[in-house]
Amino acid sequence: MAQVQFEAKVSKNTLGINERLRIEFTMNADGDNFVPPAFESSGFRVVGGPSQSVSQSWVNGKSSFNKSYIYILLPTQKGNLTIKQASIEINGQIYKTSPVKINVTNAVQLPKDPNEAPAVTADENIYLVADISKVNPYLNEPITVVYKLYFSYNIGISNWRELNKPKYNDFWSQNIDIKQLKAEDGMFKGERYRYVVLRKTVLYPQKSGRLEIEPLSLDIDCQVPTNRRNFWGQPLMVEDSKRVSAGSKIINVKPLPEAGKPEDFSGAVGQFNFKVNPSKTTLKNGESLELTVSVVGKGNLKLFSLPKPVLPSALEMYDPVHDENVSTPLTGMTGRITDKYTIIPQYKGNYQIKPIKFTYFDLASGRYKTLSSQPITINVMDGPSVASGEKTNANEVAKNKVEVAKAFAFNKQKTTLKSMEKEDFLGSGLFYSLVFLPFLAIPLLIVGKRRKEASDKDVVGNKIKKSNALAKKYLGDAKKHLGQKEPFYIALEKALHNFLKAKLNIETSDMSKEKITEILTSRNAQPETIADFIALTENCEFARYAPSSETAILQDYDKAVSIISALEKQIK
């Protein structure tokens, strides 16, 4: 058998930054599992391929075989670049090509064929635009950003890649899923164009003043017509590329007016209805009721806290169960948020729950509005009365104190007893223990030293232990800051990241939403648990800028404990 050959061949070793490079990976035996080099990290972008060719011939009774993978590359930077190794498996053995050095110079003048020259250019026929619904909103007023790619009718778009994603600092943001990209007709710069909606986002500014939305940038592959025609008179197309950017956008956010702002205003902005409903108003001794406080409407529903009821001391109230049924279309949040309180009466009688007030800023009128519930009377039909209950408790406490004082009045409360006989130290059990202890410690020291050496060599294991310890530490820090919103969510986010580092052995820089989902799925984690983990990490970022109740913070902490426990069991 002939010796296996696997090599990389290039069309030229020196080229201008505006020229294209053809690279061909050839082999003289059939192979599988071809892995190309990482072209982007080498300073090149793939604009064509991979294409594959296979040939086999017989000459004078001898067979020859050739197989190739062909790529067309475009340099992205100047200098001495190196295309790294490609690999393939042939007959169970891995073969690799040698690195190829390419010198990329300044742009060169390309020979022009009038028939091959593009009839139109991509530079003047492709535009990326960010349509913003409002550039001077109020604080917490929703605005929308829609990114549209406009292109003329004689240009074809084959592919695009995101170079820079938009960043929404000081905004609460929600991306709207686009199930299918569809080209539509529209007007741009007074002319007819086709356009595709690439991204839709709803934003709620969390800070007043001048805020910047960083741009979305794309790298686009396209086809443009030339002056040449085919048999039917249609223009022949050539490949071209262009980088487009929507540009940064400035949003001037107006603060909410101070004139007429109530003291109990909690940051609600929009149009709402407010309701307070008890499950029942007549109870027997030992029964409980549920008090539901809810806000329904359109506005920043996830970014403010509901008011708390004030109850008489005879009614015991537990922490609420918070529920959200909120959707976020392109027009902004809409739906309902609810707090349900469990209330248990302690004594017989009639008790009144005072009216609860809810204040919001109405965008339609530009004024603050206050909604108030009706007073609620709770009738407890039986059980101990307030006066008798307090009197009975006081008498029992006083009686117990007197009886305890009389029973132990003659006893000394603190005593110190000493033995009258003393044991000699020489020959005692302690003496022999101290004598033989050094000899017994020698094997332990040897075993401990070996374990320490093995542990020091286990770099990955030590890194995992350190990340696991940090996760427990930060989760403990999060628990300490349950009453403080921002420190709590910072510590909680660090705990979640360090848990992933401990269990999956990945770095923080690799913790994108897609990467986490891919790795957890490969480790047999349940899709529901993965979705809960992603949602909780995103909520840590959003919650820093949004008002949060103590109940919501406690729920997020309990959710983190539950998710970490579930992943501990599921990950393999």
mmCIF file of C-alpha atoms in Angstrom, residues 51-263:
data_model
loop_
_atom_site.group_PDB
_atom_site.id
_atom_site.type_symbol
_atom_site.label_atom_id
_atom_site.label_comp_id
_atom_site.label_asym_id
_atom_site.label_seq_id
_atom_site.Cartn_x
_atom_site.Cartn_y
_atom_site.Cartn_z
ATOM 1 C CA SER A 51 -16.778 21.969 -1.295
ATOM 2 C CA GLN A 52 -15.628 18.375 -1.739
ATOM 3 C CA SER A 53 -14.132 16.563 -4.710
ATOM 4 C CA VAL A 54 -13.260 12.862 -5.091
ATOM 5 C CA SER A 55 -11.393 11.218 -7.997
ATOM 6 C CA GLN A 56 -10.187 7.667 -8.587
ATOM 7 C CA SER A 57 -8.387 6.269 -11.643
ATOM 8 C CA TRP A 58 -6.706 3.063 -12.901
ATOM 9 C CA VAL A 59 -3.496 3.300 -14.943
ATOM 10 C CA ASN A 60 -1.579 0.165 -16.002
ATOM 11 C CA GLY A 61 -3.368 -1.883 -13.350
ATOM 12 C CA LYS A 62 -2.579 0.573 -10.550
ATOM 13 C CA SER A 63 -5.272 2.622 -8.819
ATOM 14 C CA SER A 64 -4.925 6.170 -7.561
ATOM 15 C CA PHE A 65 -7.299 7.978 -5.207
ATOM 16 C CA ASN A 66 -7.621 11.667 -4.364
ATOM 17 C CA LYS A 67 -10.082 13.445 -2.076
ATOM 18 C CA SER A 68 -10.153 17.196 -1.337
ATOM 19 C CA TYR A 69 -11.942 19.692 0.920
ATOM 20 C CA ILE A 70 -11.842 23.222 -0.551
ATOM 21 C CA TYR A 71 -12.472 26.549 1.231
ATOM 22 C CA ILE A 72 -12.452 30.152 -0.023
ATOM 23 C CA LEU A 73 -11.098 32.549 2.632
ATOM 24 C CA LEU A 74 -11.027 36.309 3.057
ATOM 25 C CA PRO A 75 -8.388 37.810 5.413
ATOM 26 C CA THR A 76 -9.684 39.988 8.252
ATOM 27 C CA GLN A 77 -6.331 41.508 9.245
ATOM 28 C CA LYS A 78 -2.893 42.308 7.863
ATOM 29 C CA GLY A 79 0.427 40.729 8.850
ATOM 30 C CA ASN A 80 2.086 37.327 8.875
ATOM 31 C CA LEU A 81 -0.775 34.909 9.584
ATOM 32 C CA THR A 82 -0.686 31.166 10.189
ATOM 33 C CA ILE A 83 -3.455 28.751 9.217
ATOM 34 C CA LYS A 84 -3.353 26.008 11.830
ATOM 35 C CA GLN A 85 -3.504 22.251 11.337
ATOM 36 C CA ALA A 86 -6.446 20.288 9.955
ATOM 37 C CA SER A 87 -6.974 16.651 10.969
ATOM 38 C CA ILE A 88 -8.647 13.538 9.578
ATOM 39 C CA GLU A 89 -8.966 9.870 10.517
ATOM 40 C CA ILE A 90 -7.701 7.365 7.914
ATOM 41 C CA ASN A 91 -7.719 3.625 8.617
ATOM 42 C CA GLY A 92 -8.128 4.262 12.350
ATOM 43 C CA GLN A 93 -5.175 6.677 12.566
ATOM 44 C CA ILE A 94 -5.251 10.475 12.927
ATOM 45 C CA TYR A 95 -3.322 12.531 10.340
ATOM 46 C CA LYS A 96 -2.663 16.283 10.492
ATOM 47 C CA THR A 97 -1.531 18.867 7.956
ATOM 48 C CA SER A 98 1.392 21.219 8.533
ATOM 49 C CA PRO A 99 0.589 24.861 9.452
ATOM 50 C CA VAL A 100 0.572 27.227 6.472
ATOM 51 C CA LYS A 101 2.064 30.734 6.711
ATOM 52 C CA ILE A 102 0.339 33.521 4.769
ATOM 53 C CA ASN A 103 1.554 37.121 4.361
ATOM 54 C CA VAL A 104 -1.356 39.580 4.125
ATOM 55 C CA THR A 105 -0.426 43.021 2.775
ATOM 56 C CA ASN A 106 -2.299 46.255 2.081
ATOM 57 C CA ALA A 107 -5.137 46.243 -0.416
ATOM 58 C CA VAL A 108 -4.018 45.739 -4.015
ATOM 59 C CA GLN A 109 -5.475 46.906 -7.303
ATOM 60 C CA LEU A 110 -7.452 44.013 -8.721
ATOM 61 C CA PRO A 111 -7.687 43.548 -12.505
ATOM 62 C CA LYS A 112 -11.135 44.485 -13.718
ATOM 63 C CA ASP A 113 -13.056 42.754 -16.443
ATOM 64 C CA PRO A 114 -15.907 45.006 -17.578
ATOM 65 C CA ASN A 115 -18.120 41.966 -17.970
ATOM 66 C CA GLU A 116 -17.257 40.643 -14.502
ATOM 67 C CA ALA A 117 -17.595 44.004 -12.701
ATOM 68 C CA PRO A 118 -20.665 44.235 -10.428
ATOM 69 C CA ALA A 119 -23.505 46.251 -11.886
ATOM 70 C CA VAL A 120 -24.381 47.419 -8.344
ATOM 71 C CA THR A 121 -22.393 47.424 -5.102
ATOM 72 C CA ALA A 122 -23.402 46.056 -1.718
ATOM 73 C CA ASP A 123 -22.192 49.237 0.001
ATOM 74 C CA GLU A 124 -24.983 51.319 -1.494
ATOM 75 C CA ASN A 125 -27.777 48.752 -1.379
ATOM 76 C CA ILE A 126 -27.673 47.137 2.111
ATOM 77 C CA TYR A 127 -28.555 48.999 5.315
ATOM 78 C CA LEU A 128 -29.163 47.981 8.931
ATOM 79 C CA VAL A 129 -31.614 50.237 10.773
ATOM 80 C CA ALA A 130 -32.746 50.361 14.425
ATOM 81 C CA ASP A 131 -36.312 51.708 14.677
ATOM 82 C CA ILE A 132 -36.990 53.104 18.179
ATOM 83 C CA SER A 133 -40.575 53.822 19.176
ATOM 84 C CA LYS A 134 -39.689 56.765 21.465
ATOM 85 C CA VAL A 135 -36.405 58.538 22.224
ATOM 86 C CA ASN A 136 -37.558 60.646 25.203
ATOM 87 C CA PRO A 137 -39.637 58.348 27.434
ATOM 88 C CA TYR A 138 -40.395 58.671 31.119
ATOM 89 C CA LEU A 139 -38.596 56.509 33.662
ATOM 90 C CA ASN A 140 -40.074 52.954 33.454
ATOM 91 C CA GLU A 141 -42.070 53.801 30.298
ATOM 92 C CA PRO A 142 -41.768 50.999 27.703
ATOM 93 C CA ILE A 143 -40.039 51.609 24.372
ATOM 94 C CA THR A 144 -39.373 49.177 21.540
ATOM 95 C CA VAL A 145 -36.292 48.670 19.358
ATOM 96 C CA VAL A 146 -36.809 46.841 16.043
ATOM 97 C CA TYR A 147 -33.738 46.006 13.943
ATOM 98 C CA LYS A 148 -34.447 45.844 10.189
ATOM 99 C CA LEU A 149 -32.087 44.827 7.377
ATOM 100 C CA TYR A 150 -32.959 46.695 4.142
ATOM 101 C CA PHE A 151 -31.611 45.473 0.764
ATOM 102 C CA SER A 152 -32.464 46.312 -2.849
ATOM 103 C CA TYR A 153 -34.428 43.987 -5.125
ATOM 104 C CA ASN A 154 -31.446 42.997 -7.314
ATOM 105 C CA ILE A 155 -29.324 41.764 -4.372
ATOM 106 C CA GLY A 156 -29.551 38.365 -2.692
ATOM 107 C CA ILE A 157 -28.690 37.741 0.970
ATOM 108 C CA SER A 158 -27.251 34.292 1.668
ATOM 109 C CA ASN A 159 -26.003 34.551 5.262
ATOM 110 C CA TRP A 160 -25.229 36.930 8.117
ATOM 111 C CA ARG A 161 -23.329 36.730 11.391
ATOM 112 C CA GLU A 162 -23.557 38.950 14.464
ATOM 113 C CA LEU A 163 -20.264 40.735 15.159
ATOM 114 C CA ASN A 164 -21.488 42.865 18.088
ATOM 115 C CA LYS A 165 -24.715 42.335 19.996
ATOM 116 C CA PRO A 166 -26.574 45.399 21.306
ATOM 117 C CA LYS A 167 -26.154 46.105 25.019
ATOM 118 C CA TYR A 168 -28.913 47.698 27.079
ATOM 119 C CA ASN A 169 -27.151 49.114 30.127
ATOM 120 C CA ASP A 170 -29.559 50.686 32.666
ATOM 121 C CA PHE A 171 -32.561 49.133 30.888
ATOM 122 C CA TRP A 172 -34.799 46.205 31.798
ATOM 123 C CA SER A 173 -34.996 44.323 28.491
ATOM 124 C CA GLN A 174 -37.068 41.528 26.981
ATOM 125 C CA ASN A 175 -36.369 40.050 23.529
ATOM 126 C CA ILE A 176 -39.405 39.101 21.430
ATOM 127 C CA ASP A 177 -38.984 35.731 19.697
ATOM 128 C CA ILE A 178 -39.159 35.818 15.897
ATOM 129 C CA LYS A 179 -40.265 32.353 14.794
ATOM 130 C CA GLN A 180 -39.570 32.802 11.070
ATOM 131 C CA LEU A 181 -37.659 35.450 9.135
ATOM 132 C CA LYS A 182 -39.682 36.800 6.250
ATOM 133 C CA ALA A 183 -38.716 39.337 3.568
ATOM 134 C CA GLU A 184 -41.268 42.120 3.103
ATOM 135 C CA ASP A 185 -41.643 45.146 0.849
ATOM 136 C CA GLY A 186 -41.093 48.623 2.276
ATOM 137 C CA MET A 187 -39.880 52.148 1.613
ATOM 138 C CA PHE A 188 -36.421 53.371 2.616
ATOM 139 C CA LYS A 189 -34.881 56.721 1.662
ATOM 140 C CA GLY A 190 -37.799 57.323 -0.656
ATOM 141 C CA GLU A 191 -37.222 54.119 -2.643
ATOM 142 C CA ARG A 192 -38.701 50.631 -2.621
ATOM 143 C CA TYR A 193 -36.619 48.041 -0.756
ATOM 144 C CA ARG A 194 -37.045 44.606 0.709
ATOM 145 C CA TYR A 195 -36.410 44.214 4.421
ATOM 146 C CA VAL A 196 -36.178 41.518 7.096
ATOM 147 C CA VAL A 197 -36.930 42.066 10.795
ATOM 148 C CA LEU A 198 -33.976 40.489 12.634
ATOM 149 C CA ARG A 199 -34.623 41.389 16.280
ATOM 150 C CA LYS A 200 -37.367 42.919 18.451
ATOM 151 C CA THR A 201 -36.727 44.126 21.998
ATOM 152 C CA VAL A 202 -38.879 45.805 24.667
ATOM 153 C CA LEU A 203 -36.978 48.159 27.002
ATOM 154 C CA TYR A 204 -37.881 49.800 30.321
ATOM 155 C CA PRO A 205 -35.391 52.539 31.312
ATOM 156 C CA GLN A 206 -34.332 52.172 34.958
ATOM 157 C CA LYS A 207 -32.414 55.426 35.171
ATOM 158 C CA SER A 208 -33.187 58.983 34.094
ATOM 159 C CA GLY A 209 -30.857 61.028 31.930
ATOM 160 C CA ARG A 210 -28.908 60.311 28.741
ATOM 161 C CA LEU A 211 -28.698 56.539 28.116
ATOM 162 C CA GLU A 212 -26.894 54.865 25.202
ATOM 163 C CA ILE A 213 -27.912 51.711 23.347
ATOM 164 C CA GLU A 214 -24.798 50.106 21.901
ATOM 165 C CA PRO A 215 -25.118 49.082 18.231
ATOM 166 C CA LEU A 216 -25.861 45.792 16.529
ATOM 167 C CA SER A 217 -23.230 44.941 13.869
ATOM 168 C CA LEU A 218 -23.504 42.243 11.200
ATOM 169 C CA ASP A 219 -21.225 40.578 8.660
ATOM 170 C CA ILE A 220 -23.324 39.852 5.567
ATOM 171 C CA ASP A 221 -22.671 37.503 2.618
ATOM 172 C CA CYS A 222 -24.589 38.484 -0.506
ATOM 173 C CA GLN A 223 -24.811 38.060 -4.262
ATOM 174 C CA VAL A 224 -24.714 41.102 -6.593
ATOM 175 C CA PRO A 225 -25.428 41.145 -10.359
ATOM 176 C CA THR A 226 -22.688 41.681 -12.966
ATOM 177 C CA ASN A 227 -22.846 43.058 -16.497
ATOM 178 C CA ARG A 228 -22.671 39.542 -17.949
ATOM 179 C CA ARG A 229 -25.864 37.726 -18.954
ATOM 180 C CA ASN A 230 -26.797 34.065 -19.262
ATOM 181 C CA PHE A 231 -28.548 32.417 -22.219
ATOM 182 C CA TRP A 232 -31.949 33.769 -21.111
ATOM 183 C CA GLY A 233 -30.667 37.319 -20.638
ATOM 184 C CA GLN A 234 -30.542 37.181 -16.856
ATOM 185 C CA PRO A 235 -27.549 38.850 -15.136
ATOM 186 C CA LEU A 236 -24.919 36.548 -13.674
ATOM 187 C CA MET A 237 -24.322 36.951 -9.931
ATOM 188 C CA VAL A 238 -21.024 37.154 -8.023
ATOM 189 C CA GLU A 239 -20.332 36.734 -4.305
ATOM 190 C CA ASP A 240 -19.765 39.852 -2.206
ATOM 191 C CA SER A 241 -19.751 40.764 1.485
ATOM 192 C CA LYS A 242 -20.402 43.802 3.652
ATOM 193 C CA ARG A 243 -20.281 44.756 7.312
ATOM 194 C CA VAL A 244 -23.177 46.900 8.511
ATOM 195 C CA SER A 245 -24.018 48.524 11.837
ATOM 196 C CA ALA A 246 -27.196 50.080 13.164
ATOM 197 C CA GLY A 247 -25.153 52.702 15.039
ATOM 198 C CA SER A 248 -25.462 53.626 18.696
ATOM 199 C CA LYS A 249 -28.714 55.261 19.786
ATOM 200 C CA ILE A 250 -29.224 57.870 22.514
ATOM 201 C CA ILE A 251 -32.334 57.755 24.710
ATOM 202 C CA ASN A 252 -33.093 60.820 26.848
ATOM 203 C CA VAL A 253 -35.079 59.491 29.803
ATOM 204 C CA LYS A 254 -37.261 61.973 31.682
ATOM 205 C CA PRO A 255 -37.546 61.552 35.467
ATOM 206 C CA LEU A 256 -41.023 61.192 36.926
ATOM 207 C CA PRO A 257 -42.358 64.565 38.111
ATOM 208 C CA GLU A 258 -41.850 65.427 41.784
ATOM 209 C CA ALA A 259 -44.959 67.600 41.884
ATOM 210 C CA GLY A 260 -47.841 65.620 43.340
ATOM 211 C CA LYS A 261 -45.756 62.453 43.969
ATOM 212 C CA PRO A 262 -47.308 60.579 46.955
ATOM 213 C CA GLU A 263 -45.054 59.277 49.716
#
